Amino acid sequence: MTRLLLLGGAGETREIAAGLSARNIDAIVSFEGSARFVGPVALPRRLGGFGGAEGFLRYVEAEKITAVLDVTHPFAESISARTAALCHGRGLPYAQLLRPEWHPEAGDNWVSLASEAEAAAHIPEGSTVFVATGRAGLLGFANLRNCEIIARRIGGAADEAFPFAGGRFLPAVGPFRVAEEVALLRALAVDWLVVKNAGGAGARPKLLAARTLGLPVGMIARPAPLAGVTCLATVAEALRWAETVSLRHG
């Protein structure tokens, strides 16, 4: 019998979990512990890391996992690469959800960046910069010259210190609508917005807000897709893959 491990993290996680449950596919969803996923989900769940490669393999063995569907963030490349390699080594079916990237449209002013650190080559000294890239990569902006760095914080400790001088966290609770994002960027007198090209609908309002205000956007390029891995672009494709795997092992 199939038992699917759903590695959650991307915004599609809940919808896929609901679809698996509706199809009576035996599955468990694993979250790394992010506060944004503390709400209800339609599958049994676990929180926290596995303790490295050996911990992951022990979990797979103990729970009799027969397939892995990776719905982590498109920029969680190290986690996805390790998981794909471990599944390949054990002969477990593995697929990764990679929703389509964003592409600039009329009215957008985007600058492609290879990394956070590259933003300094484009953003003028003294700018107010709103970064929506997650806490993990914030140190990459430490080379911005005399800029005010504002990073939205969803979850995390209330007294969390910014990793370098000249920056601050802005506590917030989503979802965020375009009009709210326009008002926020205007009130903060933001000169630049920097985001990761994660794709999807959840973060799109801030890009539309930047277009409305004529703000330049530093768009950090997504890592290259993993070689030899089944990539799925939509929730529907992910659920069809899960059904196929389920029938194969049923």
PDB file of C-alpha atoms in Angstrom:
ATOM      1  CA  MET A   1       0.000   0.000   0.000  1.00  0.00           C
ATOM      2  CA  THR A   2       1.062   3.573  -0.679  1.00  0.00           C
ATOM      3  CA  ARG A   3       1.943   5.936   2.135  1.00  0.00           C
ATOM      4  CA  LEU A   4       2.839   9.368   0.844  1.00  0.00           C
ATOM      5  CA  LEU A   5       5.026  11.890   2.637  1.00  0.00           C
ATOM      6  CA  LEU A   6       4.052  15.439   1.698  1.00  0.00           C
ATOM      7  CA  LEU A   7       6.854  17.895   2.446  1.00  0.00           C
ATOM      8  CA  GLY A   8       5.012  21.163   3.040  1.00  0.00           C
ATOM      9  CA  GLY A   9       6.077  24.768   2.879  1.00  0.00           C
ATOM     10  CA  ALA A  10       4.784  26.358  -0.314  1.00  0.00           C
ATOM     11  CA  GLY A  11       1.372  28.018  -0.424  1.00  0.00           C
ATOM     12  CA  GLU A  12      -0.171  25.077  -2.288  1.00  0.00           C
ATOM     13  CA  THR A  13       0.433  22.697   0.624  1.00  0.00           C
ATOM     14  CA  ARG A  14      -3.016  22.964   2.185  1.00  0.00           C
ATOM     15  CA  GLU A  15      -4.841  22.533  -1.116  1.00  0.00           C
ATOM     16  CA  ILE A  16      -2.804  19.460  -1.989  1.00  0.00           C
ATOM     17  CA  ALA A  17      -3.342  18.014   1.479  1.00  0.00           C
ATOM     18  CA  ALA A  18      -7.088  18.512   1.088  1.00  0.00           C
ATOM     19  CA  GLY A  19      -6.989  16.839  -2.316  1.00  0.00           C
ATOM     20  CA  LEU A  20      -5.073  13.844  -1.005  1.00  0.00           C
ATOM     21  CA  SER A  21      -7.521  13.475   1.860  1.00  0.00           C
ATOM     22  CA  ALA A  22     -10.511  13.688  -0.490  1.00  0.00           C
ATOM     23  CA  ARG A  23      -8.991  10.931  -2.626  1.00  0.00           C
ATOM     24  CA  ASN A  24      -8.411   8.724   0.432  1.00  0.00           C
ATOM     25  CA  ILE A  25      -4.680   8.579  -0.237  1.00  0.00           C
ATOM     26  CA  ASP A  26      -2.786   7.621   2.897  1.00  0.00           C
ATOM     27  CA  ALA A  27      -0.495  10.569   3.499  1.00  0.00           C
ATOM     28  CA  ILE A  28       1.176  12.638   6.189  1.00  0.00           C
ATOM     29  CA  VAL A  29       2.311  16.246   5.805  1.00  0.00           C
ATOM     30  CA  SER A  30       5.570  17.441   7.319  1.00  0.00           C
ATOM     31  CA  PHE A  31       6.250  21.115   8.083  1.00  0.00           C
ATOM     32  CA  GLU A  32       9.641  22.420   9.094  1.00  0.00           C
ATOM     33  CA  GLY A  33       7.995  24.443  11.864  1.00  0.00           C
ATOM     34  CA  SER A  34       7.198  27.798  10.238  1.00  0.00           C
ATOM     35  CA  ALA A  35       4.552  29.718  12.187  1.00  0.00           C
ATOM     36  CA  ARG A  36       2.512  30.359   9.058  1.00  0.00           C
ATOM     37  CA  PHE A  37       1.486  26.683   8.993  1.00  0.00           C
ATOM     38  CA  VAL A  38       0.153  26.312  12.516  1.00  0.00           C
ATOM     39  CA  GLY A  39      -3.484  26.278  11.366  1.00  0.00           C
ATOM     40  CA  PRO A  40      -5.589  23.261  10.403  1.00  0.00           C
ATOM     41  CA  VAL A  41      -4.588  20.965   7.573  1.00  0.00           C
ATOM     42  CA  ALA A  42      -6.529  18.018   6.156  1.00  0.00           C
ATOM     43  CA  LEU A  43      -3.869  15.373   6.892  1.00  0.00           C
ATOM     44  CA  PRO A  44      -1.991  14.060   9.912  1.00  0.00           C
ATOM     45  CA  ARG A  45       1.052  16.259  10.320  1.00  0.00           C
ATOM     46  CA  ARG A  46       4.465  16.499  11.912  1.00  0.00           C
ATOM     47  CA  LEU A  47       6.500  19.616  12.710  1.00  0.00           C
ATOM     48  CA  GLY A  48      10.241  20.140  12.692  1.00  0.00           C
ATOM     49  CA  GLY A  49      13.242  18.825  10.800  1.00  0.00           C
ATOM     50  CA  PHE A  50      14.226  15.182  10.431  1.00  0.00           C
ATOM     51  CA  GLY A  51      17.737  15.521  11.833  1.00  0.00           C
ATOM     52  CA  GLY A  52      19.635  15.338   8.562  1.00  0.00           C
ATOM     53  CA  ALA A  53      19.821  12.590   5.974  1.00  0.00           C
ATOM     54  CA  GLU A  54      20.022   9.732   8.470  1.00  0.00           C
ATOM     55  CA  GLY A  55      17.051  11.066  10.407  1.00  0.00           C
ATOM     56  CA  PHE A  56      15.016  11.342   7.216  1.00  0.00           C
ATOM     57  CA  LEU A  57      15.804   7.769   6.233  1.00  0.00           C
ATOM     58  CA  ARG A  58      14.937   6.508   9.717  1.00  0.00           C
ATOM     59  CA  TYR A  59      11.595   8.318   9.524  1.00  0.00           C
ATOM     60  CA  VAL A  60      10.824   6.930   6.070  1.00  0.00           C
ATOM     61  CA  GLU A  61      11.569   3.419   7.306  1.00  0.00           C
ATOM     62  CA  ALA A  62       9.612   3.748  10.551  1.00  0.00           C
ATOM     63  CA  GLU A  63       6.539   5.237   8.882  1.00  0.00           C
ATOM     64  CA  LYS A  64       6.687   2.902   5.850  1.00  0.00           C
ATOM     65  CA  ILE A  65       6.755   5.821   3.421  1.00  0.00           C
ATOM     66  CA  THR A  66       6.528   4.657  -0.200  1.00  0.00           C
ATOM     67  CA  ALA A  67       6.593   8.001  -2.084  1.00  0.00           C
ATOM     68  CA  VAL A  68       7.544  11.642  -1.430  1.00  0.00           C
ATOM     69  CA  LEU A  69       5.850  14.737  -2.840  1.00  0.00           C
ATOM     70  CA  ASP A  70       7.998  17.824  -2.271  1.00  0.00           C
ATOM     71  CA  VAL A  71       5.951  21.019  -1.876  1.00  0.00           C
ATOM     72  CA  THR A  72       8.620  23.030  -0.092  1.00  0.00           C
ATOM     73  CA  HIS A  73       9.478  26.585  -1.160  1.00  0.00           C
ATOM     74  CA  PRO A  74      11.012  26.919  -4.655  1.00  0.00           C
ATOM     75  CA  PHE A  75      14.144  28.378  -3.013  1.00  0.00           C
ATOM     76  CA  ALA A  76      14.590  25.482  -0.556  1.00  0.00           C
ATOM     77  CA  GLU A  77      17.056  23.988  -3.015  1.00  0.00           C
ATOM     78  CA  SER A  78      19.308  22.213  -0.515  1.00  0.00           C
ATOM     79  CA  ILE A  79      16.379  20.418   1.131  1.00  0.00           C
ATOM     80  CA  SER A  80      14.912  19.390  -2.215  1.00  0.00           C
ATOM     81  CA  ALA A  81      18.253  18.224  -3.629  1.00  0.00           C
ATOM     82  CA  ARG A  82      19.004  16.117  -0.557  1.00  0.00           C
ATOM     83  CA  THR A  83      15.508  14.617  -0.468  1.00  0.00           C
ATOM     84  CA  ALA A  84      15.548  13.789  -4.167  1.00  0.00           C
ATOM     85  CA  ALA A  85      18.928  12.058  -3.815  1.00  0.00           C
ATOM     86  CA  LEU A  86      17.827  10.064  -0.776  1.00  0.00           C
ATOM     87  CA  CYS A  87      14.614   8.950  -2.476  1.00  0.00           C
ATOM     88  CA  HIS A  88      16.551   7.941  -5.588  1.00  0.00           C
ATOM     89  CA  GLY A  89      18.907   5.903  -3.455  1.00  0.00           C
ATOM     90  CA  ARG A  90      16.031   4.003  -1.879  1.00  0.00           C
ATOM     91  CA  GLY A  91      14.014   3.644  -5.074  1.00  0.00           C
ATOM     92  CA  LEU A  92      11.161   5.818  -3.753  1.00  0.00           C
ATOM     93  CA  PRO A  93       9.049   7.805  -6.234  1.00  0.00           C
ATOM     94  CA  TYR A  94       9.783  11.514  -5.767  1.00  0.00           C
ATOM     95  CA  ALA A  95       8.256  14.581  -7.396  1.00  0.00           C
ATOM     96  CA  GLN A  96       8.660  18.298  -6.770  1.00  0.00           C
ATOM     97  CA  LEU A  97       6.017  20.977  -7.176  1.00  0.00           C
ATOM     98  CA  LEU A  98       7.578  23.980  -8.940  1.00  0.00           C
ATOM     99  CA  ARG A  99       4.923  26.531  -9.785  1.00  0.00           C
ATOM    100  CA  PRO A 100       5.681  28.817 -12.759  1.00  0.00           C
ATOM    101  CA  GLU A 101       7.969  31.780 -12.216  1.00  0.00           C
ATOM    102  CA  TRP A 102       6.769  35.368 -12.440  1.00  0.00           C
ATOM    103  CA  HIS A 103       7.559  37.313 -15.589  1.00  0.00           C
ATOM    104  CA  PRO A 104       7.517  41.099 -15.986  1.00  0.00           C
ATOM    105  CA  GLU A 105       4.538  42.662 -17.694  1.00  0.00           C
ATOM    106  CA  ALA A 106       3.766  46.117 -19.051  1.00  0.00           C
ATOM    107  CA  GLY A 107       4.490  48.737 -16.387  1.00  0.00           C
ATOM    108  CA  ASP A 108       6.940  46.581 -14.407  1.00  0.00           C
ATOM    109  CA  ASN A 109      10.488  47.774 -13.745  1.00  0.00           C
ATOM    110  CA  TRP A 110      12.380  44.656 -12.721  1.00  0.00           C
ATOM    111  CA  VAL A 111      16.107  44.102 -12.342  1.00  0.00           C
ATOM    112  CA  SER A 112      17.257  40.482 -12.338  1.00  0.00           C
ATOM    113  CA  LEU A 113      19.525  39.544  -9.419  1.00  0.00           C
ATOM    114  CA  ALA A 114      21.545  36.372  -8.986  1.00  0.00           C
ATOM    115  CA  SER A 115      21.594  36.786  -5.189  1.00  0.00           C
ATOM    116  CA  GLU A 116      20.762  39.162  -2.340  1.00  0.00           C
ATOM    117  CA  ALA A 117      24.299  40.552  -2.360  1.00  0.00           C
ATOM    118  CA  GLU A 118      23.967  41.621  -6.002  1.00  0.00           C
ATOM    119  CA  ALA A 119      21.290  44.164  -5.051  1.00  0.00           C
ATOM    120  CA  ALA A 120      24.051  46.561  -3.945  1.00  0.00           C
ATOM    121  CA  ALA A 121      25.166  46.931  -7.572  1.00  0.00           C
ATOM    122  CA  HIS A 122      21.794  48.454  -8.493  1.00  0.00           C
ATOM    123  CA  ILE A 123      20.268  50.132  -5.418  1.00  0.00           C
ATOM    124  CA  PRO A 124      21.550  53.693  -4.799  1.00  0.00           C
ATOM    125  CA  GLU A 125      23.085  54.690  -1.499  1.00  0.00           C
ATOM    126  CA  GLY A 126      20.579  56.027   1.018  1.00  0.00           C
ATOM    127  CA  SER A 127      17.564  54.196  -0.417  1.00  0.00           C
ATOM    128  CA  THR A 128      14.712  52.768   1.628  1.00  0.00           C
ATOM    129  CA  VAL A 129      14.496  49.110   0.643  1.00  0.00           C
ATOM    130  CA  PHE A 130      11.606  46.757   1.413  1.00  0.00           C
ATOM    131  CA  VAL A 131      12.869  43.183   1.266  1.00  0.00           C
ATOM    132  CA  ALA A 132      10.441  40.276   1.092  1.00  0.00           C
ATOM    133  CA  THR A 133      12.922  37.422   0.813  1.00  0.00           C
ATOM    134  CA  GLY A 134      12.645  35.690   4.187  1.00  0.00           C
ATOM    135  CA  ARG A 135      14.942  35.936   7.185  1.00  0.00           C
ATOM    136  CA  ALA A 136      17.462  33.341   6.028  1.00  0.00           C
ATOM    137  CA  GLY A 137      19.028  35.549   3.358  1.00  0.00           C
ATOM    138  CA  LEU A 138      18.971  38.914   5.085  1.00  0.00           C
ATOM    139  CA  LEU A 139      22.717  39.060   5.692  1.00  0.00           C
ATOM    140  CA  GLY A 140      23.132  39.256   1.940  1.00  0.00           C
ATOM    141  CA  PHE A 141      21.847  42.844   2.079  1.00  0.00           C
ATOM    142  CA  ALA A 142      24.444  43.995   4.621  1.00  0.00           C
ATOM    143  CA  ASN A 143      26.505  45.504   1.787  1.00  0.00           C
ATOM    144  CA  LEU A 144      23.812  48.059   0.853  1.00  0.00           C
ATOM    145  CA  ARG A 145      25.310  51.490   1.493  1.00  0.00           C
ATOM    146  CA  ASN A 146      23.576  53.669   4.105  1.00  0.00           C
ATOM    147  CA  CYS A 147      20.197  52.199   3.211  1.00  0.00           C
ATOM    148  CA  GLU A 148      17.223  51.607   5.476  1.00  0.00           C
ATOM    149  CA  ILE A 149      16.283  47.939   5.145  1.00  0.00           C
ATOM    150  CA  ILE A 150      12.735  46.960   6.086  1.00  0.00           C
ATOM    151  CA  ALA A 151      11.879  43.261   6.213  1.00  0.00           C
ATOM    152  CA  ARG A 152       8.387  41.966   6.786  1.00  0.00           C
ATOM    153  CA  ARG A 153       8.302  39.395   9.595  1.00  0.00           C
ATOM    154  CA  ILE A 154       5.513  36.804   9.684  1.00  0.00           C
ATOM    155  CA  GLY A 155       5.854  34.772  12.856  1.00  0.00           C
ATOM    156  CA  GLY A 156       9.139  34.588  14.742  1.00  0.00           C
ATOM    157  CA  ALA A 157      10.033  35.938  18.140  1.00  0.00           C
ATOM    158  CA  ALA A 158       8.567  39.321  19.038  1.00  0.00           C
ATOM    159  CA  ASP A 159      11.976  40.626  20.168  1.00  0.00           C
ATOM    160  CA  GLU A 160      13.965  39.208  17.269  1.00  0.00           C
ATOM    161  CA  ALA A 161      16.920  41.446  16.457  1.00  0.00           C
ATOM    162  CA  PHE A 162      17.755  42.425  12.889  1.00  0.00           C
ATOM    163  CA  PRO A 163      21.000  40.742  11.790  1.00  0.00           C
ATOM    164  CA  PHE A 164      22.822  43.998  11.006  1.00  0.00           C
ATOM    165  CA  ALA A 165      22.652  47.736  11.669  1.00  0.00           C
ATOM    166  CA  GLY A 166      20.384  49.849   9.505  1.00  0.00           C
ATOM    167  CA  GLY A 167      17.605  47.311   9.225  1.00  0.00           C
ATOM    168  CA  ARG A 168      14.374  46.571  11.032  1.00  0.00           C
ATOM    169  CA  PHE A 169      11.597  44.021  11.048  1.00  0.00           C
ATOM    170  CA  LEU A 170       8.005  44.923  10.311  1.00  0.00           C
ATOM    171  CA  PRO A 171       5.627  42.470  12.043  1.00  0.00           C
ATOM    172  CA  ALA A 172       2.638  41.585   9.881  1.00  0.00           C
ATOM    173  CA  VAL A 173      -0.113  39.045   9.370  1.00  0.00           C
ATOM    174  CA  GLY A 174      -1.280  38.148   5.873  1.00  0.00           C
ATOM    175  CA  PRO A 175      -2.884  37.733   3.481  1.00  0.00           C
ATOM    176  CA  PHE A 176      -2.099  41.104   1.901  1.00  0.00           C
ATOM    177  CA  ARG A 177      -4.244  42.860  -0.699  1.00  0.00           C
ATOM    178  CA  VAL A 178      -2.908  45.122  -3.429  1.00  0.00           C
ATOM    179  CA  ALA A 179      -4.449  48.303  -1.982  1.00  0.00           C
ATOM    180  CA  GLU A 180      -2.920  47.534   1.414  1.00  0.00           C
ATOM    181  CA  GLU A 181       0.484  46.927  -0.134  1.00  0.00           C
ATOM    182  CA  VAL A 182       0.292  50.189  -2.080  1.00  0.00           C
ATOM    183  CA  ALA A 183      -0.578  52.084   1.109  1.00  0.00           C
ATOM    184  CA  LEU A 184       2.229  50.389   3.054  1.00  0.00           C
ATOM    185  CA  LEU A 185       4.955  51.001   0.477  1.00  0.00           C
ATOM    186  CA  ARG A 186       3.841  54.603   0.141  1.00  0.00           C
ATOM    187  CA  ALA A 187       3.713  55.186   3.910  1.00  0.00           C
ATOM    188  CA  LEU A 188       7.209  53.737   4.333  1.00  0.00           C
ATOM    189  CA  ALA A 189       8.526  55.878   1.442  1.00  0.00           C
ATOM    190  CA  VAL A 190      10.013  52.769  -0.127  1.00  0.00           C
ATOM    191  CA  ASP A 191      12.421  53.327  -3.031  1.00  0.00           C
ATOM    192  CA  TRP A 192      13.089  49.674  -3.949  1.00  0.00           C
ATOM    193  CA  LEU A 193      11.348  46.340  -3.454  1.00  0.00           C
ATOM    194  CA  VAL A 194      13.410  43.140  -3.468  1.00  0.00           C
ATOM    195  CA  VAL A 195      11.755  39.718  -3.741  1.00  0.00           C
ATOM    196  CA  LYS A 196      12.588  36.155  -4.705  1.00  0.00           C
ATOM    197  CA  ASN A 197      11.019  34.822  -7.882  1.00  0.00           C
ATOM    198  CA  ALA A 198       8.910  32.262  -6.055  1.00  0.00           C
ATOM    199  CA  GLY A 199       5.900  32.549  -8.364  1.00  0.00           C
ATOM    200  CA  GLY A 200       2.367  31.929  -7.170  1.00  0.00           C
ATOM    201  CA  ALA A 201      -0.474  34.201  -6.126  1.00  0.00           C
ATOM    202  CA  GLY A 202       0.310  34.813  -2.462  1.00  0.00           C
ATOM    203  CA  ALA A 203       3.123  37.338  -2.947  1.00  0.00           C
ATOM    204  CA  ARG A 204       1.821  38.808  -6.195  1.00  0.00           C
ATOM    205  CA  PRO A 205       0.047  41.816  -4.560  1.00  0.00           C
ATOM    206  CA  LYS A 206       3.350  43.438  -3.566  1.00  0.00           C
ATOM    207  CA  LEU A 207       4.542  43.233  -7.180  1.00  0.00           C
ATOM    208  CA  LEU A 208       1.315  44.815  -8.399  1.00  0.00           C
ATOM    209  CA  ALA A 209       1.727  47.497  -5.743  1.00  0.00           C
ATOM    210  CA  ALA A 210       5.245  48.243  -6.965  1.00  0.00           C
ATOM    211  CA  ARG A 211       3.917  48.532 -10.513  1.00  0.00           C
ATOM    212  CA  THR A 212       1.213  50.930  -9.355  1.00  0.00           C
ATOM    213  CA  LEU A 213       3.785  53.126  -7.614  1.00  0.00           C
ATOM    214  CA  GLY A 214       6.393  52.845 -10.362  1.00  0.00           C
ATOM    215  CA  LEU A 215       8.937  51.293  -7.993  1.00  0.00           C
ATOM    216  CA  PRO A 216      11.924  49.302  -9.240  1.00  0.00           C
ATOM    217  CA  VAL A 217      11.950  45.660  -8.164  1.00  0.00           C
ATOM    218  CA  GLY A 218      15.050  43.569  -7.581  1.00  0.00           C
ATOM    219  CA  MET A 219      13.968  40.064  -8.610  1.00  0.00           C
ATOM    220  CA  ILE A 220      16.211  37.313  -7.249  1.00  0.00           C
ATOM    221  CA  ALA A 221      16.415  34.490  -9.779  1.00  0.00           C
ATOM    222  CA  ARG A 222      15.185  31.053  -8.836  1.00  0.00           C
ATOM    223  CA  PRO A 223      17.652  28.146  -8.525  1.00  0.00           C
ATOM    224  CA  ALA A 224      17.876  25.869 -11.550  1.00  0.00           C
ATOM    225  CA  PRO A 225      15.495  22.885 -11.438  1.00  0.00           C
ATOM    226  CA  LEU A 226      16.955  19.622 -10.182  1.00  0.00           C
ATOM    227  CA  ALA A 227      18.223  17.386 -12.942  1.00  0.00           C
ATOM    228  CA  GLY A 228      16.375  14.133 -13.545  1.00  0.00           C
ATOM    229  CA  VAL A 229      13.500  14.977 -11.190  1.00  0.00           C
ATOM    230  CA  THR A 230       9.770  14.894 -11.933  1.00  0.00           C
ATOM    231  CA  CYS A 231       8.601  18.525 -11.746  1.00  0.00           C
ATOM    232  CA  LEU A 232       4.924  19.409 -11.374  1.00  0.00           C
ATOM    233  CA  ALA A 233       3.618  22.907 -12.118  1.00  0.00           C
ATOM    234  CA  THR A 234       0.138  22.871 -10.558  1.00  0.00           C
ATOM    235  CA  VAL A 235      -1.913  21.389  -7.736  1.00  0.00           C
ATOM    236  CA  ALA A 236      -3.858  19.331 -10.292  1.00  0.00           C
ATOM    237  CA  GLU A 237      -0.645  17.831 -11.660  1.00  0.00           C
ATOM    238  CA  ALA A 238       0.549  17.031  -8.140  1.00  0.00           C
ATOM    239  CA  LEU A 239      -2.676  15.230  -7.285  1.00  0.00           C
ATOM    240  CA  ARG A 240      -2.607  13.258 -10.547  1.00  0.00           C
ATOM    241  CA  TRP A 241       0.970  12.184  -9.762  1.00  0.00           C
ATOM    242  CA  ALA A 242      -0.085  11.073  -6.283  1.00  0.00           C
ATOM    243  CA  GLU A 243      -2.994   9.091  -7.710  1.00  0.00           C
ATOM    244  CA  THR A 244      -0.716   7.404 -10.224  1.00  0.00           C
ATOM    245  CA  VAL A 245       1.778   6.443  -7.530  1.00  0.00           C
ATOM    246  CA  SER A 246      -1.052   5.216  -5.342  1.00  0.00           C
ATOM    247  CA  LEU A 247      -2.432   2.982  -8.085  1.00  0.00           C
ATOM    248  CA  ARG A 248       1.061   1.681  -8.828  1.00  0.00           C
ATOM    249  CA  HIS A 249       1.559   0.608  -5.221  1.00  0.00           C
ATOM    250  CA  GLY A 250      -2.039  -0.241  -4.375  1.00  0.00           C
TER     251      GLY A 250
END
